[in-house]
Each structure stands twice: as structure tokens, then as C-alpha cells.
Short mmCIF file of C-alpha atoms and ligand atoms in Angstrom, two decimals:
data_model
loop_
_atom_site.label_atom_id
_atom_site.label_comp_id
_atom_site.label_asym_id
_atom_site.label_seq_id
_atom_site.Cartn_x
_atom_site.Cartn_y
_atom_site.Cartn_z
CA MET A 1 -19.85 -7.75 39.68
CA SER A 2 -19.28 -4.13 40.15
CA PHE A 3 -16.59 -1.22 41.80
CA PRO A 4 -15.35 -1.76 44.40
CA ASP A 5 -15.39 -5.92 43.90
CA THR A 6 -14.41 -4.96 40.15
CA ARG A 7 -11.30 -2.40 39.52
CA LEU A 8 -10.10 -3.09 36.03
CA ARG A 9 -7.06 -0.76 37.08
CA ARG A 10 -5.62 -4.16 38.79
CA LEU A 11 -4.35 -5.21 35.21
CA ARG A 12 -2.87 -2.02 34.27
CA ARG A 13 -0.62 -1.79 37.22
CA SER A 14 2.63 -3.28 35.26
CA GLU A 15 3.75 -3.18 32.09
CA GLY A 16 4.24 -7.21 32.89
CA LEU A 17 0.23 -7.60 33.62
CA ARG A 18 -0.75 -5.30 30.58
CA ARG A 19 1.33 -7.69 28.22
CA MET A 20 -0.24 -10.37 29.21
CA VAL A 21 -3.78 -9.30 28.37
CA ARG A 22 -3.15 -7.18 25.50
CA GLU A 23 -5.66 -7.97 22.99
CA THR A 24 -3.85 -6.64 19.71
CA ARG A 25 -0.03 -6.91 18.89
CA VAL A 26 1.78 -5.37 15.70
CA LEU A 27 4.59 -7.93 14.53
CA PRO A 28 6.89 -7.21 11.64
CA GLU A 29 5.30 -9.54 9.52
CA ASP A 30 2.12 -7.74 9.33
CA LEU A 31 4.44 -4.95 8.05
CA ILE A 32 4.69 -4.12 4.12
CA MET A 33 6.76 -0.88 3.03
CA GLY A 34 6.51 1.30 0.70
CA TYR A 35 9.10 2.18 -2.21
CA PHE A 36 9.75 4.44 -4.95
CA VAL A 37 12.36 3.35 -7.59
CA VAL A 38 14.27 5.91 -9.85
CA ALA A 39 16.55 5.89 -12.61
CA GLY A 40 20.12 5.73 -12.55
CA LYS A 41 22.81 4.59 -10.21
CA GLY A 42 23.91 5.39 -6.65
CA VAL A 43 20.56 7.02 -6.03
CA LYS A 44 19.48 7.37 -2.39
CA ARG A 45 17.55 10.73 -2.60
CA PRO A 46 15.51 12.51 0.28
CA ILE A 47 11.49 12.43 -1.04
CA PRO A 48 10.50 16.52 0.41
CA SER A 49 6.95 15.73 0.52
CA LEU A 50 7.75 12.60 2.66
CA PRO A 51 10.49 13.06 5.26
CA GLY A 52 12.84 10.05 6.47
CA GLN A 53 11.49 8.70 2.64
CA TYR A 54 14.11 8.18 -0.33
CA HIS A 55 13.52 7.52 -4.31
CA PHE A 56 15.91 4.73 -4.51
CA SER A 57 17.59 3.48 -7.85
CA VAL A 58 17.77 0.20 -8.48
CA ASP A 59 20.59 -1.15 -7.05
CA ARG A 60 20.47 0.83 -3.71
CA LEU A 61 17.10 -0.65 -3.60
CA ALA A 62 18.23 -4.30 -3.75
CA GLN A 63 20.63 -3.33 -0.96
CA GLU A 64 17.82 -2.04 1.06
CA ALA A 65 15.98 -4.99 0.73
CA LYS A 66 18.47 -7.00 1.79
CA GLU A 67 18.92 -5.17 4.82
CA ILE A 68 14.81 -4.92 5.42
CA HIS A 69 14.71 -8.37 4.90
CA LYS A 70 17.48 -9.40 7.59
CA LEU A 71 15.63 -6.74 9.60
CA GLY A 72 12.11 -9.45 9.29
CA LEU A 73 10.36 -7.65 7.35
CA PRO A 74 8.62 -9.64 4.65
CA ALA A 75 7.49 -7.68 1.89
CA VAL A 76 7.60 -4.54 -0.24
CA LEU A 77 5.31 -2.70 -2.35
CA LEU A 78 6.63 -0.83 -5.27
CA PHE A 79 6.13 2.52 -7.32
CA GLY A 80 7.84 3.04 -10.26
CA VAL A 81 9.02 7.00 -10.79
CA THR A 82 9.79 8.04 -14.51
CA ALA A 83 9.73 11.57 -16.77
CA LYS A 84 8.94 8.82 -20.10
CA LYS A 85 5.08 9.71 -20.02
CA ASP A 86 2.68 8.41 -23.12
CA PRO A 87 -0.59 8.08 -23.70
CA GLU A 88 -0.59 4.35 -23.35
CA ALA A 89 2.10 4.16 -20.48
CA SER A 90 4.44 2.29 -22.79
CA GLU A 91 7.58 2.74 -20.11
CA ALA A 92 5.36 0.53 -17.87
CA TRP A 93 5.14 -3.07 -19.83
CA ARG A 94 8.97 -2.85 -20.97
CA SER A 95 10.76 -5.75 -20.12
CA ASP A 96 13.58 -3.87 -18.84
CA GLY A 97 11.68 -0.88 -17.26
CA ILE A 98 11.98 0.55 -13.82
CA ILE A 99 10.02 -1.84 -11.78
CA GLN A 100 10.83 -5.17 -13.41
CA ARG A 101 14.59 -4.33 -13.12
CA ALA A 102 13.96 -3.60 -9.83
CA ILE A 103 11.64 -6.80 -9.14
CA GLN A 104 14.51 -8.87 -10.92
CA ALA A 105 17.19 -7.03 -8.47
CA ILE A 106 15.47 -7.54 -5.68
CA LYS A 107 14.66 -11.13 -6.40
CA ALA A 108 18.70 -11.39 -6.87
CA LYS A 109 20.09 -10.16 -3.24
CA ALA A 110 16.82 -11.33 -1.08
CA PRO A 111 14.62 -13.92 -2.83
CA GLU A 112 13.02 -14.83 0.18
CA LEU A 113 11.41 -11.11 -0.03
CA VAL A 114 7.88 -10.89 -1.21
CA VAL A 115 7.91 -8.26 -3.93
CA ILE A 116 4.49 -6.94 -4.83
CA PRO A 117 4.59 -4.14 -7.73
CA ASP A 118 1.82 -1.65 -7.89
CA LEU A 119 -0.24 -2.15 -11.11
CA CYS A 120 -1.13 1.29 -12.19
CA VAL A 121 -0.79 3.58 -15.26
CA CYS A 122 -0.57 7.15 -13.22
CA GLU A 123 3.24 7.01 -12.87
CA TYR A 124 3.38 6.64 -16.96
CA THR A 125 0.26 8.45 -19.12
CA ASP A 126 1.22 11.69 -19.73
CA SER A 127 -2.30 12.70 -18.17
CA GLY A 128 -1.29 11.35 -15.25
CA HIS A 129 -4.13 9.68 -14.82
CA CYS A 130 -5.16 5.69 -13.76
CA GLY A 131 -6.10 5.13 -17.24
CA ILE A 132 -6.52 5.94 -21.10
CA LEU A 133 -8.47 8.88 -21.45
CA THR A 134 -12.03 8.61 -23.43
CA PRO A 135 -11.48 10.04 -27.35
CA ASP A 136 -12.81 13.37 -25.70
CA GLY A 137 -9.67 13.35 -22.82
CA LYS A 138 -12.63 14.38 -20.41
CA ASP A 139 -12.75 10.56 -18.46
CA VAL A 140 -10.93 7.51 -17.84
CA ASP A 141 -12.00 5.39 -20.37
CA ASN A 142 -12.48 1.79 -18.17
CA ASP A 143 -12.51 -0.99 -21.00
CA PRO A 144 -9.29 0.46 -22.88
CA THR A 145 -7.09 0.44 -19.81
CA LEU A 146 -8.22 -3.40 -18.59
CA GLU A 147 -6.03 -4.41 -21.72
CA LEU A 148 -3.26 -2.25 -20.71
CA LEU A 149 -2.91 -3.38 -17.03
CA ALA A 150 -3.24 -7.33 -18.14
CA LYS A 151 0.36 -6.73 -19.93
CA ILE A 152 1.79 -4.30 -17.45
CA ALA A 153 0.65 -7.30 -15.22
CA VAL A 154 2.28 -10.22 -17.02
CA SER A 155 5.41 -8.02 -17.62
CA TYR A 156 5.89 -7.86 -13.96
CA ALA A 157 4.91 -11.50 -13.03
CA ARG A 158 7.58 -12.59 -15.82
CA ALA A 159 10.16 -10.24 -13.75
CA GLY A 160 9.33 -12.08 -10.91
CA ALA A 161 6.92 -10.52 -8.82
CA ASP A 162 5.08 -12.63 -6.13
CA VAL A 163 1.74 -10.51 -5.83
CA ILE A 164 0.22 -7.77 -8.20
CA ALA A 165 -1.29 -4.89 -6.68
CA PRO A 166 -3.87 -3.42 -9.38
CA SER A 167 -4.45 0.26 -7.42
CA ASP A 168 -6.22 2.18 -10.46
CA MET A 169 -9.88 1.41 -9.43
CA MET A 170 -10.83 0.55 -13.08
CA ASP A 171 -14.48 -2.25 -13.03
CA GLY A 172 -13.02 -5.71 -14.39
CA ARG A 173 -9.81 -5.20 -13.50
CA VAL A 174 -9.06 -7.66 -11.05
CA GLY A 175 -10.58 -10.83 -13.44
CA VAL A 176 -8.84 -9.53 -16.55
CA VAL A 177 -5.67 -9.45 -14.79
CA ARG A 178 -6.12 -12.83 -13.33
CA ALA A 179 -7.24 -14.42 -16.70
CA ALA A 180 -4.27 -12.95 -18.42
CA LEU A 181 -1.72 -14.18 -15.55
CA ASP A 182 -3.16 -17.59 -16.01
CA GLU A 183 -2.78 -17.68 -19.79
CA GLU A 184 0.84 -17.12 -19.20
CA GLY A 185 1.14 -19.76 -16.86
CA PHE A 186 1.17 -16.97 -13.68
CA ASP A 187 -1.19 -19.09 -12.11
CA GLN A 188 0.66 -18.97 -8.70
CA VAL A 189 0.98 -15.05 -8.65
CA ALA A 190 -1.31 -13.66 -6.17
CA ILE A 191 -3.66 -10.63 -6.30
CA MET A 192 -4.14 -7.91 -4.18
CA SER A 193 -6.13 -5.48 -4.86
CA TYR A 194 -7.13 -1.96 -3.75
CA ALA A 195 -10.54 -3.19 -3.46
CA ALA A 196 -11.91 -0.33 -1.33
CA LYS A 197 -9.70 2.72 -2.55
CA TYR A 198 -11.18 6.22 -2.16
CA ALA A 199 -10.63 9.23 -3.69
CA SER A 200 -8.89 10.60 -0.77
CA ALA A 201 -6.98 14.05 -0.28
CA PHE A 202 -4.74 11.79 1.87
CA TYR A 203 -2.59 10.64 -1.15
CA GLY A 204 -1.19 14.34 -1.65
CA PRO A 205 2.23 13.27 -0.69
CA PHE A 206 2.07 10.42 -2.65
CA ARG A 207 1.52 12.16 -5.89
CA ASP A 208 4.94 14.05 -5.32
CA ALA A 209 7.02 11.18 -4.62
CA ALA A 210 5.70 9.57 -7.74
CA GLY A 211 5.63 12.38 -9.75
CA SER A 212 1.71 11.53 -10.62
CA GLY A 213 0.75 14.96 -9.56
CA GLN A 214 0.23 17.27 -12.76
CA PHE A 215 -3.28 15.56 -13.64
CA GLN A 216 -6.19 17.58 -14.56
CA GLY A 217 -9.84 16.78 -13.54
CA THR A 218 -10.34 14.69 -10.99
CA ARG A 219 -10.41 10.48 -9.70
CA ARG A 220 -13.40 10.81 -8.43
CA THR A 221 -14.86 9.15 -11.28
CA TYR A 222 -12.99 6.09 -10.79
CA GLN A 223 -11.82 6.22 -7.30
CA MET A 224 -14.56 5.47 -4.14
CA ASP A 225 -16.63 8.05 -2.87
CA PRO A 226 -15.52 8.75 1.22
CA PRO A 227 -18.88 8.85 2.29
CA ASN A 228 -19.38 5.51 1.37
CA ALA A 229 -18.97 2.29 3.16
CA ARG A 230 -21.95 -0.47 1.43
CA GLU A 231 -20.16 0.00 -1.29
CA ALA A 232 -17.40 -1.04 -0.23
CA LEU A 233 -18.72 -4.35 0.65
CA ARG A 234 -19.54 -4.46 -3.42
CA GLU A 235 -15.96 -3.42 -4.12
CA VAL A 236 -14.81 -6.39 -2.40
CA GLU A 237 -17.42 -8.59 -3.34
CA LEU A 238 -16.66 -8.25 -6.69
CA ASP A 239 -12.66 -8.32 -6.70
CA LEU A 240 -13.19 -11.56 -4.50
CA GLU A 241 -15.20 -12.89 -7.44
CA GLU A 242 -13.07 -12.00 -9.97
CA GLY A 243 -9.83 -13.34 -8.56
CA ALA A 244 -8.47 -11.46 -5.93
CA ASP A 245 -6.45 -13.12 -2.33
CA ILE A 246 -6.07 -10.07 -0.55
CA VAL A 247 -8.21 -7.30 -0.62
CA MET A 248 -7.08 -3.61 0.60
CA VAL A 249 -8.68 -0.95 2.10
CA LYS A 250 -7.00 2.82 1.49
CA PRO A 251 -7.13 5.16 3.49
CA ALA A 252 -6.63 3.39 6.85
CA LEU A 253 -6.86 5.66 9.21
CA ALA A 254 -10.32 7.99 8.39
CA TYR A 255 -11.70 4.68 6.94
CA LEU A 256 -11.05 2.48 9.91
CA ASP A 257 -14.87 1.58 9.94
CA ILE A 258 -14.52 0.21 6.27
CA ILE A 259 -11.76 -2.28 7.45
CA ARG A 260 -13.37 -3.48 10.53
CA LEU A 261 -16.93 -4.11 7.86
CA ILE A 262 -14.48 -5.77 5.54
CA ARG A 263 -12.83 -8.14 8.00
CA GLU A 264 -16.29 -8.99 9.69
CA THR A 265 -18.05 -9.86 6.13
CA PHE A 266 -15.51 -11.82 4.71
CA PRO A 267 -13.14 -14.57 5.28
CA VAL A 268 -10.22 -13.28 3.58
CA PRO A 269 -6.92 -11.64 4.31
CA VAL A 270 -7.36 -7.84 4.65
CA ALA A 271 -4.23 -5.17 3.84
CA ALA A 272 -5.02 -1.69 5.07
CA TYR A 273 -2.83 1.29 3.20
CA ASN A 274 -1.59 3.75 5.84
CA VAL A 275 -0.86 6.42 3.16
CA SER A 276 1.46 9.06 2.44
CA GLY A 277 -0.83 11.58 3.73
CA GLU A 278 -1.47 9.85 7.24
CA TYR A 279 2.62 9.39 7.10
CA ALA A 280 3.45 13.17 6.45
CA LEU A 281 0.76 14.21 9.34
CA ILE A 282 2.70 12.57 11.99
CA ARG A 283 6.28 13.24 10.67
CA HIS A 284 5.71 17.36 10.14
CA ALA A 285 4.03 16.94 14.30
CA GLU A 286 6.75 14.88 15.54
CA LYS A 287 9.03 17.63 13.60
CA ALA A 288 6.95 20.42 15.07
CA GLY A 289 7.45 19.16 19.00
CA ALA A 290 3.86 18.68 18.94
CA ILE A 291 3.79 14.81 19.74
CA ASN A 292 5.91 11.97 20.21
CA GLY A 293 6.37 10.52 16.76
CA PRO A 294 7.36 6.63 18.30
CA GLN A 295 4.61 6.33 20.26
CA VAL A 296 2.23 8.36 18.12
CA ILE A 297 3.42 5.82 15.37
CA ARG A 298 3.22 2.70 17.65
CA GLU A 299 -0.28 3.49 18.38
CA THR A 300 -1.91 4.33 14.67
CA LEU A 301 -0.19 0.81 13.79
CA THR A 302 -1.79 -0.81 16.90
CA ALA A 303 -5.45 0.89 15.66
CA ILE A 304 -4.67 -0.57 11.89
CA LYS A 305 -4.36 -3.67 13.14
CA ARG A 306 -7.39 -3.67 15.85
CA ALA A 307 -9.69 -2.13 13.57
CA GLY A 308 -8.91 -5.66 11.70
CA ALA A 309 -5.99 -5.37 9.23
CA ASP A 310 -4.11 -8.48 8.78
CA LEU A 311 -1.26 -6.30 6.55
CA ILE A 312 -0.37 -3.07 7.27
CA ILE A 313 1.59 -0.93 4.24
CA THR A 314 3.07 1.36 5.76
CA TYR A 315 6.30 4.08 5.28
CA PHE A 316 7.12 3.60 9.06
CA ALA A 317 7.35 -0.29 8.62
CA ARG A 318 11.40 -0.52 8.92
CA GLU A 319 11.51 2.41 11.38
CA ALA A 320 9.20 0.85 13.49
CA ILE A 321 10.80 -2.63 13.09
CA GLU A 322 14.49 -0.98 13.72
CA LYS A 323 13.77 1.14 16.24
CA GLY A 324 11.35 -1.37 18.25
CA TYR A 325 8.39 0.26 18.24
CA LEU A 326 6.50 -2.84 18.08
CA ASP A 327 5.80 -4.91 21.26
C1 PBG B 401 -1.77 5.08 -7.80
C2 PBG B 401 -1.59 5.00 -6.47
C3 PBG B 401 -1.42 6.36 -5.66
C4 PBG B 401 -1.25 5.85 -3.98
C5 PBG B 401 -1.17 4.13 -4.38
N1 PBG B 401 -0.98 3.89 -5.75
C6 PBG B 401 -2.18 7.76 -5.80
C7 PBG B 401 -3.40 7.90 -6.00
O1 PBG B 401 -4.49 6.39 -6.48
O2 PBG B 401 -3.47 8.85 -6.59
C8 PBG B 401 -1.49 6.35 -3.07
C9 PBG B 401 -0.42 6.00 -1.80
C10 PBG B 401 -0.54 7.08 -0.76
O3 PBG B 401 -0.90 7.98 -0.95
O4 PBG B 401 0.89 6.42 -0.01
N2 PBG B 401 -2.68 4.89 -8.39
#
């Protein structure tokens, strides 16, 4: 049947009808909020590159965690920001390091909140790269970096992490991290791998926020080349073989096709990272009066879910739930 017997507008006439036939809903439990943790006490300082986001000291973050858990947010992804950097990222695996203390403090105040430390050394290396450099200093050395990641992952698990999220893009890291966790008795700690992480210009504001922006050279020798889609399937396949429990696509908006491809190929939970540049574009356009922020945020999160993401990591998470942008 076609027009005039079929009229698709019939089911769009009222919000009641639209709600009934709505195919995609973003729920609070789909969202993971990202946080940047800094040294000090009582700190909640605006992040210039991410308007509306803050650098939290451990104590203030624990308070924030309690609040967001009450609001219905299920999980947080944590990034450590430190001035103490060296070639081996030694700040990253100290038992009293910033992330280790943040995990403990959150677990003390909001034990049910799922705590996911991002696992990468770029915030801790003096090079600003996601690994140890080769002897000539020209590239990141894959295999020596793996031992480092395993050591850090174990220390996060010891602090009480529920899930570890390796974001470095070294080959073989999921397997090495899985083995190290198992060996230390953390076989119940899950891995959410940044499986298809592209060398994207959308990470700009993050690098200012995390203090990892000063690096020389490029991340293109380890993060994926943006034009490639089939290669994303290989990355995911390998990570799953190595023991990943959840696979992530990052960034989200310019890679919705990749989210869909992975969703249709693998029967595992898929996460998508609505990254800092995507956040900043919306925030700045909203500030300039060019768009309706709440509506664009709602539409954006819905698009990522509709593409196939089960989980969305987004700096909009708290605001979206608190201000009722979700259905
Ligand atoms: C660390 C890391 C980055 C992001 C998450 N983990 C930056 C990078 O790879 O340079 C980006 C997150 C964002 O832009 O919001 N490797």
C-alpha cells in the first residue's frame, strides 16, 4: 500500500504516539562519565579546553561519584593528571598514585559505582607518548611497553578497579594485561579495550585536560588510520581472542559506521567514546548561540546508540541525566 492509504505521519502526530513507536532509547545505564583526577585537596577546577568539565582532586571526586551514583549513573572512566613524568611512567603504578587513590576513595563512598581506570602511560611519560620510546627515540617500542601496562593494570586492580580500559593501542596488550591480572588473582576484573581507536584530531581538548599534549611526533604509528574500516574488525577480533570483555570504538561521531560494523559482526558489548573534541564542538556552538545544546546532546547520544553502541562514554553523562535530556 502506498499514499494516500499509507500515511507515515499518522504515527508522528503526538508525543504519545511518537513515544510508542520510538526505536531507540538512551538510558542512564548506557552512559559512562569521564573524569580527570589531579593532586591536592578540595580541588574542583574548571578545565579550560572542556567548558563545563572539571579537574577534581581525589576527595572531591569521591563526593562527585556519590552524587552521580545517586542520579543513576552506573560507571566512571578515570584519567590521572600529574606533573611527575619520566621515561618509564613510574607514577602510574605506585600503590599511592593518583588513580589508585581515586579508585579507593570512590569505592569507599560509592561501592556500587563501576570504576574503570583508563590504562595508558601518556599522562605519565615525559615524552607524552602512549609507551616507552625506542632507543633512537623516534617511535614507541611495542613490547617493552606491554610489561609496563601489565604492571599498572595489576596495581589498578589491587586498588579495587572493576574494569581496566587499555587505550594505548600497542599490539598484544590485551593478552598481556589479561594474563597479568589472572596471575595476580584478578580473574574477575574485566577488560574494556579501546579496540578500534583511531589517530584522530578530535582528541585535542583531552590532551590539554590530561596534560598529555606536549608530545613530539605522531600517534599515527600506533593508533589506527582513520580511512580504515576492515582493519577495525581485525583489531576487535584480536582483542577478543586475547580476552577483551567489551570492545570500544573511538571517536564515536565520525565513526558511526565502524560502530555498526562491529555491532553486526561480533556478539559482544560494544562501547563508543564520544570524545573531547566532539564535546567541545557542541559546547562552543551552544555558547555561540548557533545550536540548542540540550537537543543536540540528546540527538547525538541517540545517534551513537542507534548506530549500535551498548555503552557510551561521554562528558555529557551527568548533565544528560540530571537535566533530563534522556527519555
Ligand atoms: C590516552 C587517551 C586519549 C583519550 C583517551 N585516552 C588521548 C590520546 O590517545 O591521545 C582521548 C579522549 C578524548 O578525547 O576525550 N591514550
